[in-house]
């Protein structure tokens, strides 16, 4: 029997508000999730339901309060992301996991093209090939060539999101996390996202995504789960 790409057991993340006498806020509680190789799971729920907390725990932006997240890594075999050493997490992020956030975080005075090129260079791609691949994916996401030599902090919200998508998807990661990948996008840009997701799935990429756009989600995911008040309350294929 093939073991899952990611197996989450009893995942809980609580935040301590020290300025309020140590009050605890639960972001997510007792999450169980199993992601097969090449599968795409979509998570829905109202804002504040705990969806992003799950993604940030997997990516280790947040350190889980309890639980296990057994990930099948090319480099490390089966590894618990909840307890993995920071250097191992950084290596897995660099080589295997992509993350699409609604918010673009890049170094100042780095052009849009270089933002994508550097992702490929970090994985070992030579500079000339990296530039060619970066140009191709920026065209795919309809980011105007006039912007390629500009600084992303001047971009609109939709342009920043398309750049984020290009950065995360250009390395064709083994595992991809998507936090509202179509927020602020027009229909043409959404079609570009859908096409790239389908292409990545065909290549074997496993994905977990957060969505408010349910119509879009249903065109790409294999299973759906719903969050309410930090708890996963249901799902279906």
Short mmCIF file of C-alpha atoms in Angstrom, two decimals:
data_model
loop_
_atom_site.label_atom_id
_atom_site.label_comp_id
_atom_site.label_asym_id
_atom_site.label_seq_id
_atom_site.Cartn_x
_atom_site.Cartn_y
_atom_site.Cartn_z
CA UNK A 1 0.00 0.00 0.00
CA UNK A 2 1.37 3.43 -1.00
CA UNK A 3 1.89 5.77 1.93
CA UNK A 4 0.40 9.27 1.61
CA UNK A 5 2.44 12.28 0.59
CA UNK A 6 1.33 14.06 3.76
CA UNK A 7 -0.41 12.61 6.81
CA UNK A 8 -1.60 15.10 9.43
CA UNK A 9 -2.65 13.73 12.82
CA UNK A 10 -4.18 15.72 15.71
CA UNK A 11 -2.73 19.02 14.51
CA UNK A 12 -3.45 21.89 16.90
CA UNK A 13 -2.11 25.44 16.89
CA UNK A 14 -2.87 27.83 19.74
CA UNK A 15 -1.61 31.40 20.12
CA UNK A 16 -0.78 32.93 23.49
CA UNK A 17 -1.70 36.61 23.90
CA UNK A 18 0.81 37.72 26.53
CA UNK A 19 -0.51 41.29 26.52
CA UNK A 20 -3.84 39.87 27.73
CA UNK A 21 -2.50 37.85 30.62
CA UNK A 22 -1.58 34.77 28.62
CA UNK A 23 -5.01 34.28 27.04
CA UNK A 24 -5.01 31.44 24.48
CA UNK A 25 -6.58 31.68 21.03
CA UNK A 26 -6.96 28.42 19.08
CA UNK A 27 -6.19 28.76 15.38
CA UNK A 28 -6.95 25.14 14.50
CA UNK A 29 -7.70 22.08 16.60
CA UNK A 30 -7.37 18.31 16.20
CA UNK A 31 -6.91 18.40 12.42
CA UNK A 32 -6.65 15.08 10.58
CA UNK A 33 -5.81 15.12 6.88
CA UNK A 34 -4.33 12.68 4.40
CA UNK A 35 -2.99 13.86 1.04
CA UNK A 36 -2.15 11.29 -1.62
CA UNK A 37 0.68 11.76 -4.12
CA UNK A 38 -0.54 13.96 -6.98
CA UNK A 39 -3.81 14.83 -5.19
CA UNK A 40 -5.29 18.32 -4.70
CA UNK A 41 -7.28 19.04 -1.53
CA UNK A 42 -9.32 22.24 -1.25
CA UNK A 43 -10.22 23.79 2.11
CA UNK A 44 -13.11 26.22 2.50
CA UNK A 45 -14.58 28.24 5.36
CA UNK A 46 -15.23 31.76 6.53
CA UNK A 47 -12.39 34.18 7.25
CA UNK A 48 -10.89 33.33 10.64
CA UNK A 49 -12.00 29.69 10.48
CA UNK A 50 -8.40 28.43 10.71
CA UNK A 51 -7.63 27.62 7.07
CA UNK A 52 -4.45 29.67 6.75
CA UNK A 53 -3.23 28.40 10.12
CA UNK A 54 -3.11 24.87 8.70
CA UNK A 55 -1.08 25.96 5.68
CA UNK A 56 1.32 27.99 7.81
CA UNK A 57 1.85 25.02 10.15
CA UNK A 58 2.64 22.76 7.20
CA UNK A 59 5.08 25.33 5.79
CA UNK A 60 6.36 25.86 9.34
CA UNK A 61 5.75 29.59 9.37
CA UNK A 62 3.92 28.57 12.55
CA UNK A 63 5.23 25.89 14.89
CA UNK A 64 2.33 23.56 15.80
CA UNK A 65 1.31 23.34 19.44
CA UNK A 66 0.76 19.58 19.09
CA UNK A 67 0.22 16.88 16.50
CA UNK A 68 2.21 15.26 13.71
CA UNK A 69 2.66 16.11 10.02
CA UNK A 70 4.43 13.21 8.32
CA UNK A 71 5.69 14.38 4.92
CA UNK A 72 7.23 12.15 2.24
CA UNK A 73 10.37 14.07 1.23
CA UNK A 74 12.69 13.22 -1.65
CA UNK A 75 15.64 14.34 0.45
CA UNK A 76 14.72 13.21 3.96
CA UNK A 77 12.31 10.31 3.46
CA UNK A 78 9.36 10.40 5.86
CA UNK A 79 9.84 13.41 8.13
CA UNK A 80 7.62 15.02 10.77
CA UNK A 81 7.35 18.67 9.73
CA UNK A 82 6.07 19.53 13.20
CA UNK A 83 9.39 18.60 14.79
CA UNK A 84 11.90 18.84 11.96
CA UNK A 85 15.03 20.94 12.46
CA UNK A 86 14.95 24.41 10.96
CA UNK A 87 17.75 23.67 8.49
CA UNK A 88 15.83 20.64 7.20
CA UNK A 89 12.67 22.74 6.80
CA UNK A 90 14.61 25.39 4.85
CA UNK A 91 16.06 22.73 2.55
CA UNK A 92 12.64 21.16 1.93
CA UNK A 93 11.14 24.59 1.19
CA UNK A 94 13.93 25.37 -1.26
CA UNK A 95 13.82 22.07 -3.12
CA UNK A 96 10.33 20.62 -2.72
CA UNK A 97 7.58 22.90 -1.40
CA UNK A 98 6.06 25.96 -3.04
CA UNK A 99 3.83 28.45 -1.22
CA UNK A 100 1.50 30.96 -2.87
CA UNK A 101 0.49 33.72 -0.48
CA UNK A 102 -1.89 36.60 -1.10
CA UNK A 103 0.94 38.88 0.03
CA UNK A 104 4.18 39.33 -1.91
CA UNK A 105 7.33 39.35 0.19
CA UNK A 106 10.49 40.06 -1.80
CA UNK A 107 13.68 41.99 -1.23
CA UNK A 108 13.47 45.68 -2.15
CA UNK A 109 15.06 46.79 -5.43
CA UNK A 110 14.85 43.31 -6.98
CA UNK A 111 13.02 43.26 -10.32
CA UNK A 112 10.03 41.02 -11.05
CA UNK A 113 12.07 38.92 -13.48
CA UNK A 114 14.91 38.46 -10.99
CA UNK A 115 12.38 37.44 -8.30
CA UNK A 116 11.49 34.42 -10.42
CA UNK A 117 15.01 33.73 -11.70
CA UNK A 118 16.45 33.53 -8.18
CA UNK A 119 13.97 30.78 -7.21
CA UNK A 120 15.30 28.56 -10.02
CA UNK A 121 18.95 29.41 -9.39
CA UNK A 122 18.53 28.34 -5.74
CA UNK A 123 17.44 24.88 -6.96
CA UNK A 124 20.56 24.51 -9.11
CA UNK A 125 19.29 25.71 -12.50
CA UNK A 126 21.95 27.65 -14.44
CA UNK A 127 21.30 31.36 -14.91
CA UNK A 128 20.62 31.32 -18.66
CA UNK A 129 18.05 28.52 -18.40
CA UNK A 130 16.51 30.17 -15.34
CA UNK A 131 15.97 33.43 -17.23
CA UNK A 132 14.32 31.59 -20.12
CA UNK A 133 11.97 29.66 -17.81
CA UNK A 134 11.15 32.80 -15.83
CA UNK A 135 10.19 34.67 -19.00
CA UNK A 136 7.97 31.78 -20.10
CA UNK A 137 6.01 31.58 -16.87
CA UNK A 138 5.62 35.36 -16.55
CA UNK A 139 4.08 35.36 -20.03
CA UNK A 140 1.82 32.47 -19.00
CA UNK A 141 0.48 34.52 -16.10
CA UNK A 142 0.02 37.52 -18.38
CA UNK A 143 2.39 39.77 -16.47
CA UNK A 144 3.23 42.51 -18.97
CA UNK A 145 6.84 42.51 -20.22
CA UNK A 146 6.95 46.21 -19.40
CA UNK A 147 6.85 45.20 -15.71
CA UNK A 148 9.61 42.61 -15.77
CA UNK A 149 12.34 45.15 -15.01
CA UNK A 150 10.21 47.00 -12.47
CA UNK A 151 10.12 46.59 -8.68
CA UNK A 152 7.12 44.56 -7.44
CA UNK A 153 6.30 46.99 -4.62
CA UNK A 154 4.85 49.25 -7.32
CA UNK A 155 2.50 46.52 -8.66
CA UNK A 156 -1.25 46.24 -8.20
CA UNK A 157 -2.67 43.47 -5.99
CA UNK A 158 -3.46 41.29 -8.98
CA UNK A 159 0.01 41.78 -10.48
CA UNK A 160 1.66 40.87 -7.18
CA UNK A 161 -0.44 37.71 -6.91
CA UNK A 162 0.45 36.66 -10.46
CA UNK A 163 4.12 37.17 -9.64
CA UNK A 164 3.69 35.08 -6.49
CA UNK A 165 2.11 32.31 -8.56
CA UNK A 166 4.98 32.44 -11.05
CA UNK A 167 7.60 32.25 -8.27
CA UNK A 168 5.97 29.27 -6.60
CA UNK A 169 5.10 27.31 -9.73
CA UNK A 170 8.17 27.90 -11.89
CA UNK A 171 10.17 25.23 -10.05
CA UNK A 172 7.33 22.73 -10.48
CA UNK A 173 7.45 21.71 -6.84
CA UNK A 174 6.74 18.27 -5.45
CA UNK A 175 4.21 19.87 -3.05
CA UNK A 176 2.38 23.18 -3.40
CA UNK A 177 0.40 25.22 -0.86
CA UNK A 178 -1.99 27.85 -2.21
CA UNK A 179 -3.62 30.53 -0.05
CA UNK A 180 -6.44 32.11 -2.10
CA UNK A 181 -4.61 31.75 -5.46
CA UNK A 182 -7.33 33.56 -7.42
CA UNK A 183 -8.09 36.49 -5.10
CA UNK A 184 -8.14 39.79 -7.03
CA UNK A 185 -7.70 38.04 -10.41
CA UNK A 186 -9.85 38.56 -13.48
CA UNK A 187 -11.33 35.65 -15.43
CA UNK A 188 -8.46 35.50 -17.93
CA UNK A 189 -5.88 35.31 -15.15
CA UNK A 190 -7.93 32.65 -13.34
CA UNK A 191 -7.86 30.54 -16.50
CA UNK A 192 -4.05 30.82 -16.54
CA UNK A 193 -3.93 29.64 -12.93
CA UNK A 194 -6.26 26.72 -13.66
CA UNK A 195 -4.20 25.65 -16.68
CA UNK A 196 -0.96 25.69 -14.67
CA UNK A 197 -2.54 23.77 -11.77
CA UNK A 198 -3.75 21.09 -14.17
CA UNK A 199 -0.29 20.92 -15.76
CA UNK A 200 1.38 20.56 -12.36
CA UNK A 201 -1.08 17.83 -11.33
CA UNK A 202 -0.25 15.91 -14.48
CA UNK A 203 3.40 16.20 -13.50
CA UNK A 204 2.70 14.70 -10.07
CA UNK A 205 2.58 17.79 -7.84
CA UNK A 206 0.46 17.34 -4.68
CA UNK A 207 -1.45 20.42 -3.53
CA UNK A 208 -3.49 21.87 -0.69
CA UNK A 209 -5.35 25.10 -1.37
CA UNK A 210 -7.57 27.57 0.50
CA UNK A 211 -10.47 28.97 -1.47
CA UNK A 212 -13.36 31.39 -1.24
CA UNK A 213 -13.96 31.09 -5.00
CA UNK A 214 -15.86 27.79 -4.87
CA UNK A 215 -16.65 27.74 -8.59
CA UNK A 216 -12.96 27.87 -9.43
CA UNK A 217 -12.03 25.36 -6.71
CA UNK A 218 -14.41 22.72 -8.01
CA UNK A 219 -12.67 22.75 -11.40
CA UNK A 220 -9.29 21.72 -9.97
CA UNK A 221 -9.55 19.86 -6.63
CA UNK A 222 -10.04 16.15 -5.93
CA UNK A 223 -11.41 16.53 -2.39
CA UNK A 224 -13.02 19.37 -0.43
CA UNK A 225 -12.95 20.02 3.31
CA UNK A 226 -14.70 22.74 5.30
CA UNK A 227 -13.40 24.58 8.36
CA UNK A 228 -15.49 26.17 11.10
CA UNK A 229 -14.10 27.78 14.27
CA UNK A 230 -10.75 26.04 13.90
CA UNK A 231 -12.25 22.58 13.40
CA UNK A 232 -12.59 20.57 10.20
CA UNK A 233 -16.29 19.80 10.06
CA UNK A 234 -16.73 17.88 6.84
CA UNK A 235 -15.52 17.06 3.41
CA UNK A 236 -16.16 15.10 0.26
CA UNK A 237 -14.48 13.95 -2.93
#
